[in-house]
Amino acid sequence: MKIVAKKKLWKYLFWLGPFLITVGLTVGLVSQQWGLISLAFLIAGIVISGLGIIWQSYQSNWWGRRSTQAGTNALVATLAVLAILGLINFLGTRYHLRADLTETQLFTLAPQSRELVRVLPQPVKVWVFDTNQNPQDRELLENYQRQSSKFKYEYIDPQARPGLAEKFGVKDYGEVYLESGDKRQLVQTVNENERLSEVRLTSRLQQLTNSTTAKVYLLQGHGERQLSPGKGAISQAIQGLGDKNFTTSPLNLGETSKVPQDAAVVIVAGPKRGLFEGEVKALQEYLNRGGNLLLMIDPNTDPKVDSLLQEWGVRLDNRLAVDVSGESVVGLGPATPLVTEYGQHPITKDFRNGNSFYPIARPLEIISVPGVEATPLLRTKPYPKSWAESDLQSEKLEFNADKDLKGPLTLGVALTRKAAKSASTPQAAPTPSPLPSPTTQSKASPALPPPPAPTPSPAPSSQTATESRLVVLGNSNFATDGLFQQQLNGDVFLNSVTWLSQQEKQPLSIRPKEPKNRRITLTTTQANLLILSSLLVLPLIGFAIAVIIWWKRR
């Protein structure tokens, strides 16, 4: 009788365990506080339930049964699977591992965008005023948000929240705004035909978070590229500089005789006539005091900057760069070099083997000069794919070993040179050994005497640089309207200006990502043949194989 009573007592104690666990969970969930009382009930219930299970198995030899062992193994395996799935889910919420298998990385942010978002100085939010949430736009915003907790986004229905729409000045559905602190800026308007652009969003984000602006001057007066829209203009390049927080202004050194002190970069884009001697000296003095210059010089022109380039070890070759590699592939003529090889330099570090092309370009020769560090940026393919053609009048371009130069050719170079410690104290440039003069020289035009120099004002601290920089490109057509947005052409220009401005923290240009065209174009005959083969020929072949197999097995 005593043994029976003891068994019943343990049975009742066993049911007390689940009851205490239920009480503890109820107290914690209702009060939303897992305090001492709820934890005490839970711990007591778990201990009693465990002791009850151990006692029951001891009395009935439960663990020795084959069914118990099989059930235990199944239970352990189930718990292990659940634990693994729970761990995977936990890691998935904490860490994001995504693989973009598209050829052009369509669904991956550019390195420049990731770097900019990761170092955001303050929270930023994107407001999309639209009722439709496009999956492609949302995926792009999610990619930004994964880089930093300071980046947020939200879709807003302008009709549901008219006060917020009025605050931003929303005029139409699809407007996307960027907000940081008390600053707001329109990014773009999205619709069915135009989706949210990573290039625009990163550019506006950079403008909003970067309060500093850099001044870029473009030399005028010698037939340079027109700044406003027009044939052969570079208005799209000017717009691109504005998107990257640069301010641009024309510069006529014939009137001022001196580069302004606030010039971060001076651009000479395709001059057709030679510069006066005083203008060249002004550019030399600007470089000597830590300035930065971009020269884009086309063939069949003589801008009279040989003395300046000689100090840096660069010589303009008067021959024409010929490249036949892109003629059969992308339809470019032999006078339009297709470049896929780039130097190891901040300007071109993210280009990999992307395409850029330069209609009517001239090669450059680089000669070592003490104190100057030169890095070739753009190189054509080796001979016989490319060469420098000396006979520019011939309709048929052929390599002549006596006059022409075998590829690869250098079409662009970036150079650095130590500058003065103080921007207001010019430093004499190093005196290089004389360079060989070009094979064809035009007569020098008389130089006008420079007007008396005004009293220089002290340069701002932001212009005090430890080095001066120079980028020379043997072409300016690549940056003109229409060509600027093709392939990597715009990136070459914008990255060059960004590097020259010595704003190391500013991300370089981002090229738009476009899916490759994989469509197959069929003629009517080919389409009919494909239909007949799929609906008639292939089924007949399958039927014939089935008959043969049946006949052999019969």
PDB file of C-alpha atoms in Angstrom, residues 14-153:
ATOM      1  CA  PHE A  14       4.818  15.316 -12.065  1.00  0.00           C
ATOM      2  CA  TRP A  15       1.657  17.147 -13.171  1.00  0.00           C
ATOM      3  CA  LEU A  16       2.586  20.006 -10.823  1.00  0.00           C
ATOM      4  CA  GLY A  17       5.624  20.768 -13.016  1.00  0.00           C
ATOM      5  CA  PRO A  18       3.694  21.633 -16.239  1.00  0.00           C
ATOM      6  CA  PHE A  19       1.208  23.592 -14.133  1.00  0.00           C
ATOM      7  CA  LEU A  20       3.979  25.775 -12.649  1.00  0.00           C
ATOM      8  CA  ILE A  21       5.536  26.296 -16.110  1.00  0.00           C
ATOM      9  CA  THR A  22       2.148  27.432 -17.456  1.00  0.00           C
ATOM     10  CA  VAL A  23       1.730  29.851 -14.522  1.00  0.00           C
ATOM     11  CA  GLY A  24       5.195  31.330 -15.081  1.00  0.00           C
ATOM     12  CA  LEU A  25       4.606  31.865 -18.814  1.00  0.00           C
ATOM     13  CA  THR A  26       1.192  33.412 -18.143  1.00  0.00           C
ATOM     14  CA  VAL A  27       2.583  35.849 -15.550  1.00  0.00           C
ATOM     15  CA  GLY A  28       5.422  36.899 -17.845  1.00  0.00           C
ATOM     16  CA  LEU A  29       3.294  37.361 -20.958  1.00  0.00           C
ATOM     17  CA  VAL A  30       0.473  39.217 -19.210  1.00  0.00           C
ATOM     18  CA  SER A  31       2.698  41.577 -17.250  1.00  0.00           C
ATOM     19  CA  GLN A  32       5.250  41.834 -20.103  1.00  0.00           C
ATOM     20  CA  GLN A  33       7.913  41.733 -17.396  1.00  0.00           C
ATOM     21  CA  TRP A  34       9.970  38.615 -16.776  1.00  0.00           C
ATOM     22  CA  GLY A  35      10.649  39.346 -13.137  1.00  0.00           C
ATOM     23  CA  LEU A  36      11.460  37.208 -10.102  1.00  0.00           C
ATOM     24  CA  ILE A  37       7.946  35.711  -9.699  1.00  0.00           C
ATOM     25  CA  SER A  38       7.606  34.487 -13.305  1.00  0.00           C
ATOM     26  CA  LEU A  39      11.160  33.119 -13.353  1.00  0.00           C
ATOM     27  CA  ALA A  40      10.600  31.330 -10.002  1.00  0.00           C
ATOM     28  CA  PHE A  41       7.496  29.545 -11.324  1.00  0.00           C
ATOM     29  CA  LEU A  42       9.293  28.587 -14.557  1.00  0.00           C
ATOM     30  CA  ILE A  43      12.402  27.247 -12.818  1.00  0.00           C
ATOM     31  CA  ALA A  44      10.366  25.295 -10.235  1.00  0.00           C
ATOM     32  CA  GLY A  45       8.156  23.792 -12.937  1.00  0.00           C
ATOM     33  CA  ILE A  46      11.121  22.758 -15.099  1.00  0.00           C
ATOM     34  CA  VAL A  47      12.904  21.143 -12.108  1.00  0.00           C
ATOM     35  CA  ILE A  48       9.798  19.227 -10.980  1.00  0.00           C
ATOM     36  CA  SER A  49       9.042  18.080 -14.539  1.00  0.00           C
ATOM     37  CA  GLY A  50      12.612  16.873 -14.962  1.00  0.00           C
ATOM     38  CA  LEU A  51      12.604  14.965 -11.670  1.00  0.00           C
ATOM     39  CA  GLY A  52       9.253  13.413 -12.562  1.00  0.00           C
ATOM     40  CA  ILE A  53      10.552  12.186 -15.904  1.00  0.00           C
ATOM     41  CA  ILE A  54      13.660  10.716 -14.290  1.00  0.00           C
ATOM     42  CA  TRP A  55      11.625   8.934 -11.559  1.00  0.00           C
ATOM     43  CA  GLN A  56       9.124   7.557 -14.052  1.00  0.00           C
ATOM     44  CA  SER A  57      11.852   6.164 -16.293  1.00  0.00           C
ATOM     45  CA  TYR A  58      13.595   4.590 -13.293  1.00  0.00           C
ATOM     46  CA  GLN A  59      10.451   2.834 -12.080  1.00  0.00           C
ATOM     47  CA  SER A  60       9.392   1.448 -15.448  1.00  0.00           C
ATOM     48  CA  ASN A  61      12.816   0.952 -17.028  1.00  0.00           C
ATOM     49  CA  TRP A  62      11.556   3.348 -19.686  1.00  0.00           C
ATOM     50  CA  TRP A  63      14.996   4.204 -21.118  1.00  0.00           C
ATOM     51  CA  GLY A  64      15.753   0.559 -21.741  1.00  0.00           C
ATOM     52  CA  ARG A  65      12.908   0.048 -24.151  1.00  0.00           C
ATOM     53  CA  ARG A  66      13.658  -0.061 -27.849  1.00  0.00           C
ATOM     54  CA  SER A  67      10.682   2.183 -28.639  1.00  0.00           C
ATOM     55  CA  THR A  68      11.940   4.751 -26.153  1.00  0.00           C
ATOM     56  CA  GLN A  69      15.399   4.802 -27.714  1.00  0.00           C
ATOM     57  CA  ALA A  70      13.957   5.152 -31.216  1.00  0.00           C
ATOM     58  CA  GLY A  71      11.619   7.907 -30.094  1.00  0.00           C
ATOM     59  CA  THR A  72      14.464   9.661 -28.277  1.00  0.00           C
ATOM     60  CA  ASN A  73      16.665   9.541 -31.375  1.00  0.00           C
ATOM     61  CA  ALA A  74      13.840  10.978 -33.479  1.00  0.00           C
ATOM     62  CA  LEU A  75      13.217  13.694 -30.883  1.00  0.00           C
ATOM     63  CA  VAL A  76      16.921  14.614 -30.682  1.00  0.00           C
ATOM     64  CA  ALA A  77      17.164  14.706 -34.492  1.00  0.00           C
ATOM     65  CA  THR A  78      14.073  16.930 -34.699  1.00  0.00           C
ATOM     66  CA  LEU A  79      15.400  19.276 -32.019  1.00  0.00           C
ATOM     67  CA  ALA A  80      18.772  19.424 -33.790  1.00  0.00           C
ATOM     68  CA  VAL A  81      17.112  20.346 -37.093  1.00  0.00           C
ATOM     69  CA  LEU A  82      15.008  23.004 -35.378  1.00  0.00           C
ATOM     70  CA  ALA A  83      18.104  24.375 -33.620  1.00  0.00           C
ATOM     71  CA  ILE A  84      20.027  24.534 -36.912  1.00  0.00           C
ATOM     72  CA  LEU A  85      17.125  26.262 -38.671  1.00  0.00           C
ATOM     73  CA  GLY A  86      16.793  28.699 -35.775  1.00  0.00           C
ATOM     74  CA  LEU A  87      20.517  29.468 -35.882  1.00  0.00           C
ATOM     75  CA  ILE A  88      20.404  30.008 -39.652  1.00  0.00           C
ATOM     76  CA  ASN A  89      17.406  32.324 -39.246  1.00  0.00           C
ATOM     77  CA  PHE A  90      19.177  34.238 -36.476  1.00  0.00           C
ATOM     78  CA  LEU A  91      22.335  34.647 -38.538  1.00  0.00           C
ATOM     79  CA  GLY A  92      20.214  35.642 -41.547  1.00  0.00           C
ATOM     80  CA  THR A  93      18.625  38.494 -39.605  1.00  0.00           C
ATOM     81  CA  ARG A  94      21.965  39.684 -38.236  1.00  0.00           C
ATOM     82  CA  TYR A  95      24.189  39.230 -41.283  1.00  0.00           C
ATOM     83  CA  HIS A  96      23.297  39.637 -44.967  1.00  0.00           C
ATOM     84  CA  LEU A  97      24.995  37.434 -47.530  1.00  0.00           C
ATOM     85  CA  ARG A  98      23.809  38.016 -51.078  1.00  0.00           C
ATOM     86  CA  ALA A  99      25.264  36.853 -54.385  1.00  0.00           C
ATOM     87  CA  ASP A 100      24.688  38.948 -57.505  1.00  0.00           C
ATOM     88  CA  LEU A 101      25.227  36.635 -60.477  1.00  0.00           C
ATOM     89  CA  THR A 102      24.326  39.193 -63.182  1.00  0.00           C
ATOM     90  CA  GLU A 103      27.143  40.023 -65.581  1.00  0.00           C
ATOM     91  CA  THR A 104      27.113  43.774 -64.862  1.00  0.00           C
ATOM     92  CA  GLN A 105      26.232  43.457 -61.140  1.00  0.00           C
ATOM     93  CA  LEU A 106      22.833  45.087 -61.656  1.00  0.00           C
ATOM     94  CA  PHE A 107      21.676  44.450 -58.093  1.00  0.00           C
ATOM     95  CA  THR A 108      24.871  45.439 -56.261  1.00  0.00           C
ATOM     96  CA  LEU A 109      25.753  48.955 -55.159  1.00  0.00           C
ATOM     97  CA  ALA A 110      28.873  50.484 -56.616  1.00  0.00           C
ATOM     98  CA  PRO A 111      31.881  50.682 -54.251  1.00  0.00           C
ATOM     99  CA  GLN A 112      31.546  54.473 -54.249  1.00  0.00           C
ATOM    100  CA  SER A 113      27.939  54.291 -53.013  1.00  0.00           C
ATOM    101  CA  ARG A 114      28.769  51.777 -50.272  1.00  0.00           C
ATOM    102  CA  GLU A 115      31.697  53.860 -49.051  1.00  0.00           C
ATOM    103  CA  LEU A 116      29.632  57.049 -48.928  1.00  0.00           C
ATOM    104  CA  VAL A 117      26.742  55.471 -46.988  1.00  0.00           C
ATOM    105  CA  ARG A 118      28.988  53.692 -44.492  1.00  0.00           C
ATOM    106  CA  VAL A 119      30.624  56.960 -43.388  1.00  0.00           C
ATOM    107  CA  LEU A 120      27.458  59.063 -43.190  1.00  0.00           C
ATOM    108  CA  PRO A 121      28.068  61.785 -40.573  1.00  0.00           C
ATOM    109  CA  GLN A 122      24.378  62.036 -39.639  1.00  0.00           C
ATOM    110  CA  PRO A 123      21.081  60.213 -40.281  1.00  0.00           C
ATOM    111  CA  VAL A 124      19.626  60.473 -43.784  1.00  0.00           C
ATOM    112  CA  LYS A 125      16.140  59.544 -44.961  1.00  0.00           C
ATOM    113  CA  VAL A 126      14.676  59.056 -48.431  1.00  0.00           C
ATOM    114  CA  TRP A 127      10.998  59.987 -48.863  1.00  0.00           C
ATOM    115  CA  VAL A 128       9.229  58.456 -51.875  1.00  0.00           C
ATOM    116  CA  PHE A 129       5.887  60.179 -52.451  1.00  0.00           C
ATOM    117  CA  ASP A 130       4.067  57.501 -54.376  1.00  0.00           C
ATOM    118  CA  THR A 131       1.274  54.974 -53.815  1.00  0.00           C
ATOM    119  CA  ASN A 132       3.008  52.226 -55.789  1.00  0.00           C
ATOM    120  CA  GLN A 133       6.107  50.595 -54.366  1.00  0.00           C
ATOM    121  CA  ASN A 134       8.137  49.437 -57.329  1.00  0.00           C
ATOM    122  CA  PRO A 135      10.118  46.265 -56.410  1.00  0.00           C
ATOM    123  CA  GLN A 136      13.204  47.480 -58.304  1.00  0.00           C
ATOM    124  CA  ASP A 137      13.263  50.836 -56.478  1.00  0.00           C
ATOM    125  CA  ARG A 138      12.621  49.164 -53.161  1.00  0.00           C
ATOM    126  CA  GLU A 139      15.464  46.707 -53.716  1.00  0.00           C
ATOM    127  CA  LEU A 140      17.837  49.602 -54.440  1.00  0.00           C
ATOM    128  CA  LEU A 141      16.800  51.407 -51.255  1.00  0.00           C
ATOM    129  CA  GLU A 142      17.169  48.179 -49.271  1.00  0.00           C
ATOM    130  CA  ASN A 143      20.727  47.863 -50.594  1.00  0.00           C
ATOM    131  CA  TYR A 144      21.513  51.356 -49.308  1.00  0.00           C
ATOM    132  CA  GLN A 145      19.906  50.648 -45.944  1.00  0.00           C
ATOM    133  CA  ARG A 146      21.986  47.495 -45.457  1.00  0.00           C
ATOM    134  CA  GLN A 147      25.172  49.581 -45.524  1.00  0.00           C
ATOM    135  CA  SER A 148      24.352  51.785 -42.531  1.00  0.00           C
ATOM    136  CA  SER A 149      21.758  52.177 -39.805  1.00  0.00           C
ATOM    137  CA  LYS A 150      21.821  55.924 -40.489  1.00  0.00           C
ATOM    138  CA  PHE A 151      20.114  55.428 -43.869  1.00  0.00           C
ATOM    139  CA  LYS A 152      16.313  55.055 -43.825  1.00  0.00           C
ATOM    140  CA  TYR A 153      13.545  55.280 -46.400  1.00  0.00           C
TER     141      TYR A 153
END
